[in-house]
XYZ file of C-alpha atoms in Angstrom:
312
model
C 11.164 3.815 -11.147
C 13.252 1.168 -12.933
C 11.961 -1.434 -10.471
C 8.509 -1.857 -12.037
C 7.287 -4.633 -9.683
C 7.998 -2.443 -6.658
C 6.122 0.448 -8.258
C 3.050 -1.777 -8.697
C 3.261 -3.046 -5.108
C 3.570 0.509 -3.846
C 0.666 1.698 -5.996
C -1.547 -1.138 -4.748
C -0.691 -0.408 -1.114
C -1.231 3.338 -1.568
C -4.687 2.744 -3.040
C -5.634 0.215 -0.359
C -4.201 2.491 2.331
C -6.732 5.162 1.382
C -9.336 3.201 3.321
C -7.324 0.830 5.514
C -7.577 2.843 8.751
C -11.167 4.008 8.345
C -12.983 0.973 9.796
C -11.298 1.218 13.187
C -11.625 5.026 13.231
C -15.368 5.075 12.608
C -16.242 1.889 14.530
C -17.241 3.865 17.682
C -19.577 5.986 15.538
C -21.066 2.859 13.959
C -21.843 1.539 17.439
C -23.263 4.862 18.619
C -25.395 5.845 15.640
C -25.897 2.773 13.425
C -26.196 -0.120 15.893
C -27.529 2.209 18.586
C -26.655 2.869 22.212
C -29.636 0.920 23.514
C -28.677 -2.196 21.545
C -25.092 -1.927 22.820
C -26.260 -1.616 26.429
C -28.640 -4.552 26.056
C -25.931 -6.728 24.492
C -22.864 -6.068 26.700
C -23.786 -3.255 29.072
C -22.394 -0.150 27.359
C -21.199 1.358 24.091
C -17.590 1.210 25.262
C -17.857 -2.477 26.100
C -19.298 -3.260 22.653
C -16.432 -1.381 20.994
C -13.923 -3.292 23.164
C -15.634 -6.580 22.283
C -15.564 -5.830 18.551
C -11.891 -4.776 18.615
C -10.991 -7.739 20.822
C -12.719 -10.268 18.574
C -10.983 -8.669 15.578
C -7.540 -9.192 17.139
C -8.327 -12.667 18.515
C -9.245 -13.824 15.017
C -6.560 -11.852 13.206
C -3.552 -13.233 15.103
C -4.131 -16.968 14.456
C -5.256 -16.254 10.869
C -1.695 -15.092 10.153
C -0.710 -18.755 10.218
C -3.426 -19.597 7.686
C -2.214 -16.945 5.247
C 1.343 -18.149 5.788
C 0.314 -21.710 4.950
C -1.607 -20.517 1.882
C 1.410 -18.529 0.634
C 3.607 -21.622 0.960
C 1.018 -23.835 -0.720
C -0.218 -21.617 -3.551
C 2.500 -18.977 -3.864
C 2.924 -15.454 -2.496
C 1.367 -13.543 -5.389
C -1.858 -15.613 -5.779
C -2.353 -15.617 -2.006
C -1.863 -11.856 -1.750
C -4.325 -11.375 -4.622
C -6.817 -13.582 -2.769
C -6.296 -11.540 0.405
C -6.900 -8.229 -1.402
C -10.041 -9.542 -3.097
C -11.401 -11.121 0.101
C -10.717 -7.981 2.121
C -12.254 -5.649 -0.477
C -15.434 -7.696 -0.896
C -15.786 -8.399 2.831
C -15.869 -4.753 3.889
C -19.086 -4.194 1.909
C -20.819 -6.580 4.326
C -20.843 -3.767 6.908
C -23.577 -2.174 4.784
C -25.953 -4.771 6.231
C -25.388 -3.580 9.809
C -28.393 -1.583 10.990
C -30.079 -0.511 14.211
C -29.981 -3.255 16.840
C -27.493 -5.485 14.981
C -24.902 -5.693 17.760
C -24.181 -9.397 17.262
C -23.809 -9.018 13.491
C -21.376 -6.150 14.062
C -19.201 -8.263 16.366
C -19.221 -11.173 13.895
C -18.158 -8.884 11.040
C -15.349 -7.490 13.206
C -14.102 -11.052 13.514
C -14.297 -11.784 9.778
C -12.651 -8.409 9.109
C -9.715 -9.603 11.245
C -9.718 -12.864 9.290
C -9.364 -10.920 6.035
C -6.891 -8.243 7.098
C -4.517 -10.789 8.669
C -3.129 -11.398 5.171
C -1.772 -7.876 4.763
C 1.680 -8.937 6.021
C 2.153 -10.863 2.744
C 3.055 -7.525 1.177
C 6.290 -7.481 3.183
C 7.146 -10.940 1.861
C 6.683 -9.725 -1.706
C 8.832 -6.656 -1.009
C 11.725 -8.934 -0.022
C 11.504 -10.652 -3.438
C 11.337 -7.277 -5.144
C 14.459 -6.212 -3.207
C 16.331 -9.142 -4.763
C 15.187 -8.008 -8.203
C 16.266 -4.459 -7.414
C 19.721 -5.729 -6.482
C 19.922 -7.546 -9.823
C 19.115 -4.284 -11.633
C 21.244 -1.853 -9.631
C 24.044 -3.938 -8.165
C 23.314 -2.768 -4.619
C 21.077 -3.974 -1.789
C 18.445 -1.295 -1.101
C 15.967 -3.260 0.997
C 15.979 -0.559 3.674
C 15.079 2.155 1.166
C 12.322 0.058 -0.405
C 10.847 -0.824 2.993
C 10.939 2.806 4.118
C 9.229 3.947 0.916
C 6.569 1.267 1.350
C 5.947 2.423 4.917
C 6.013 6.166 4.256
C 4.255 6.740 0.933
C 0.912 5.040 1.824
C 0.725 7.124 5.007
C 0.626 10.261 2.861
C -2.680 9.016 1.428
C -3.973 7.824 4.788
C -3.871 11.318 6.313
C -6.522 12.952 4.049
C -8.510 9.701 3.926
C -8.721 9.524 7.727
C -10.004 13.095 7.885
C -12.583 12.716 5.086
C -15.386 10.999 7.094
C -15.265 13.614 9.830
C -15.314 16.465 7.319
C -18.369 14.952 5.629
C -20.068 14.259 8.952
C -19.582 17.885 9.936
C -20.834 19.076 6.541
C -24.034 17.043 6.814
C -24.783 18.269 10.323
C -23.308 15.796 12.784
C -24.181 16.768 16.361
C -23.162 14.441 19.236
C -25.799 16.005 21.483
C -28.700 14.711 19.374
C -30.530 11.497 20.162
C -30.387 10.486 16.472
C -28.275 11.660 13.554
C -29.853 12.476 10.194
C -29.767 9.906 7.392
C -26.932 11.665 5.511
C -24.625 11.457 8.527
C -25.523 7.807 9.050
C -24.695 6.981 5.438
C -21.356 8.772 5.745
C -20.556 6.631 8.806
C -21.733 3.416 7.177
C -19.935 4.193 3.912
C -16.702 4.940 5.767
C -16.586 1.455 7.280
C -17.776 -0.357 4.166
C -17.779 1.378 0.766
C -14.539 3.371 1.037
C -12.262 0.604 2.403
C -13.955 -2.011 0.226
C -13.537 0.028 -2.948
C -9.935 0.853 -2.034
C -9.224 -2.859 -1.497
C -10.725 -3.822 -4.863
C -8.794 -1.074 -6.665
C -5.625 -2.333 -4.960
C -6.465 -5.801 -6.308
C -6.830 -4.375 -9.812
C -3.398 -2.742 -9.589
C -1.863 -6.119 -8.701
C -2.905 -7.523 -12.093
C 0.055 -5.544 -13.488
C 2.556 -7.070 -11.029
C 5.078 -9.089 -13.054
C 7.107 -10.933 -10.369
C 4.465 -13.620 -9.850
C 6.126 -17.043 -9.883
C 8.633 -18.833 -7.705
C 10.787 -19.779 -10.707
C 11.145 -16.092 -11.587
C 12.610 -15.426 -8.149
C 14.912 -18.412 -8.484
C 16.196 -16.986 -11.787
C 16.819 -13.658 -10.024
C 18.925 -15.418 -7.377
C 20.894 -17.245 -10.086
C 21.352 -13.918 -11.874
C 22.810 -12.389 -8.712
C 25.223 -15.287 -8.446
C 26.322 -14.752 -12.065
C 26.857 -11.040 -11.398
C 29.004 -11.889 -8.380
C 31.105 -14.069 -10.702
C 31.448 -11.146 -13.154
C 29.170 -12.712 -15.777
C 26.341 -11.235 -17.836
C 22.829 -12.488 -17.039
C 19.306 -11.982 -18.352
C 16.463 -10.109 -16.691
C 13.877 -12.872 -15.991
C 11.010 -10.368 -16.227
C 11.922 -8.436 -19.385
C 14.459 -10.669 -21.127
C 16.955 -7.808 -21.329
C 20.699 -8.357 -21.055
C 22.105 -7.299 -17.654
C 25.895 -6.842 -17.456
C 27.402 -6.984 -13.945
C 27.640 -3.732 -11.994
C 30.715 -3.380 -9.802
C 30.772 -0.946 -6.882
C 33.915 0.060 -5.056
C 34.512 3.008 -2.703
C 31.298 4.636 -3.897
C 32.218 4.482 -7.602
C 30.347 2.330 -10.132
C 31.878 0.373 -13.004
C 29.516 -0.719 -15.776
C 30.621 -2.258 -19.110
C 34.005 -0.590 -19.033
C 32.694 2.830 -17.966
C 33.262 4.217 -14.481
C 31.049 6.727 -12.701
C 32.708 8.537 -9.815
C 31.395 8.629 -6.275
C 30.184 12.252 -6.484
C 28.333 11.556 -9.743
C 26.692 8.471 -8.243
C 25.444 10.496 -5.263
C 24.058 13.130 -7.652
C 22.318 10.622 -9.951
C 20.717 8.825 -6.985
C 18.441 11.879 -6.616
C 16.745 11.149 -9.960
C 14.444 8.456 -11.279
C 15.864 5.977 -13.776
C 13.566 7.384 -16.482
C 15.009 10.885 -15.962
C 18.602 9.660 -16.130
C 17.816 7.643 -19.266
C 16.129 10.656 -20.879
C 19.142 12.882 -20.205
C 21.591 10.163 -21.349
C 19.943 9.487 -24.705
C 19.454 13.180 -25.406
C 23.170 13.784 -24.715
C 22.356 16.681 -22.382
C 22.692 16.077 -18.636
C 21.393 19.593 -18.065
C 17.907 18.214 -18.719
C 18.041 16.635 -15.281
C 17.326 20.112 -13.944
C 14.093 20.511 -15.930
C 11.656 18.432 -13.862
C 12.885 19.671 -10.441
C 12.536 23.235 -11.735
C 8.984 22.549 -12.948
C 8.032 20.986 -9.598
C 9.557 23.954 -7.749
C 7.529 26.443 -9.778
C 4.326 24.434 -9.294
C 4.935 24.219 -5.547
C 5.392 27.971 -5.325
C 2.239 28.572 -7.367
C 0.239 26.235 -5.119
C 1.536 28.101 -2.092
C -0.118 31.343 -3.223
C -3.743 30.199 -2.736
C -2.669 28.450 0.462
C -1.424 31.701 1.975
C -4.467 33.536 0.629
C -7.038 31.223 2.255
C -5.221 31.034 5.589
């Protein structure tokens, strides 16, 4: 990807997404087997009511906290605020390790503080809009829809195996809903799924953000000025790398760049490849090399299909 800031944002969200859905998925099991059915009945009347209370408190806190994160982003900047959100969320989820048998009130309180933390996740969309401006400066076209779709789709690919992992481990360690109590291994799987996994994923997502380069408001302002210079047909500088960026003109699908014109059909073909692949083929003087990586991936996919068919 030539748009390095977007790659870092996507990587951070993919890592965080590995555990983002787990707390809500395993919350009923936490109430059943960690807090205990008796404690739930004593506190609000039933297990279902305690789950509804926890989820309700989460949402009641989360909605107004959006305004706090919005204020913080305006006051301290989008990037520092999003870093603070990631760090707060990651550290907070480990607090669920302290929930034990009979701790119904503590569980409800932590559901509320979990909503307080996760309310800041929308800041990612705000950063993506800035990255879309930078992408337009690099490519000469507005691809906000493509970037947003990639940000929505790619993390979900990681969420699917992550959401199944706790239930696979629970089954492996002998989970049986007909028992009065689950064994300690199953309980630790449940507790780890609401605390350790999402917390670790959040902290790793925070670490990835240390490599994000579009951090300051003045950088974004320089990007906007660079777009204005491109519209006037002038050369500008990349505010993140310092590289010279000549204007890119697009007309009827064709692209004109520094006196060279790429036809519409060639543009459509090159859009299927990463910038690194196009650059590699260009500097080697052999466009046929663009076929190498797709061929390798095709062979690997076919090889991986063999054990898949064998085991099914």
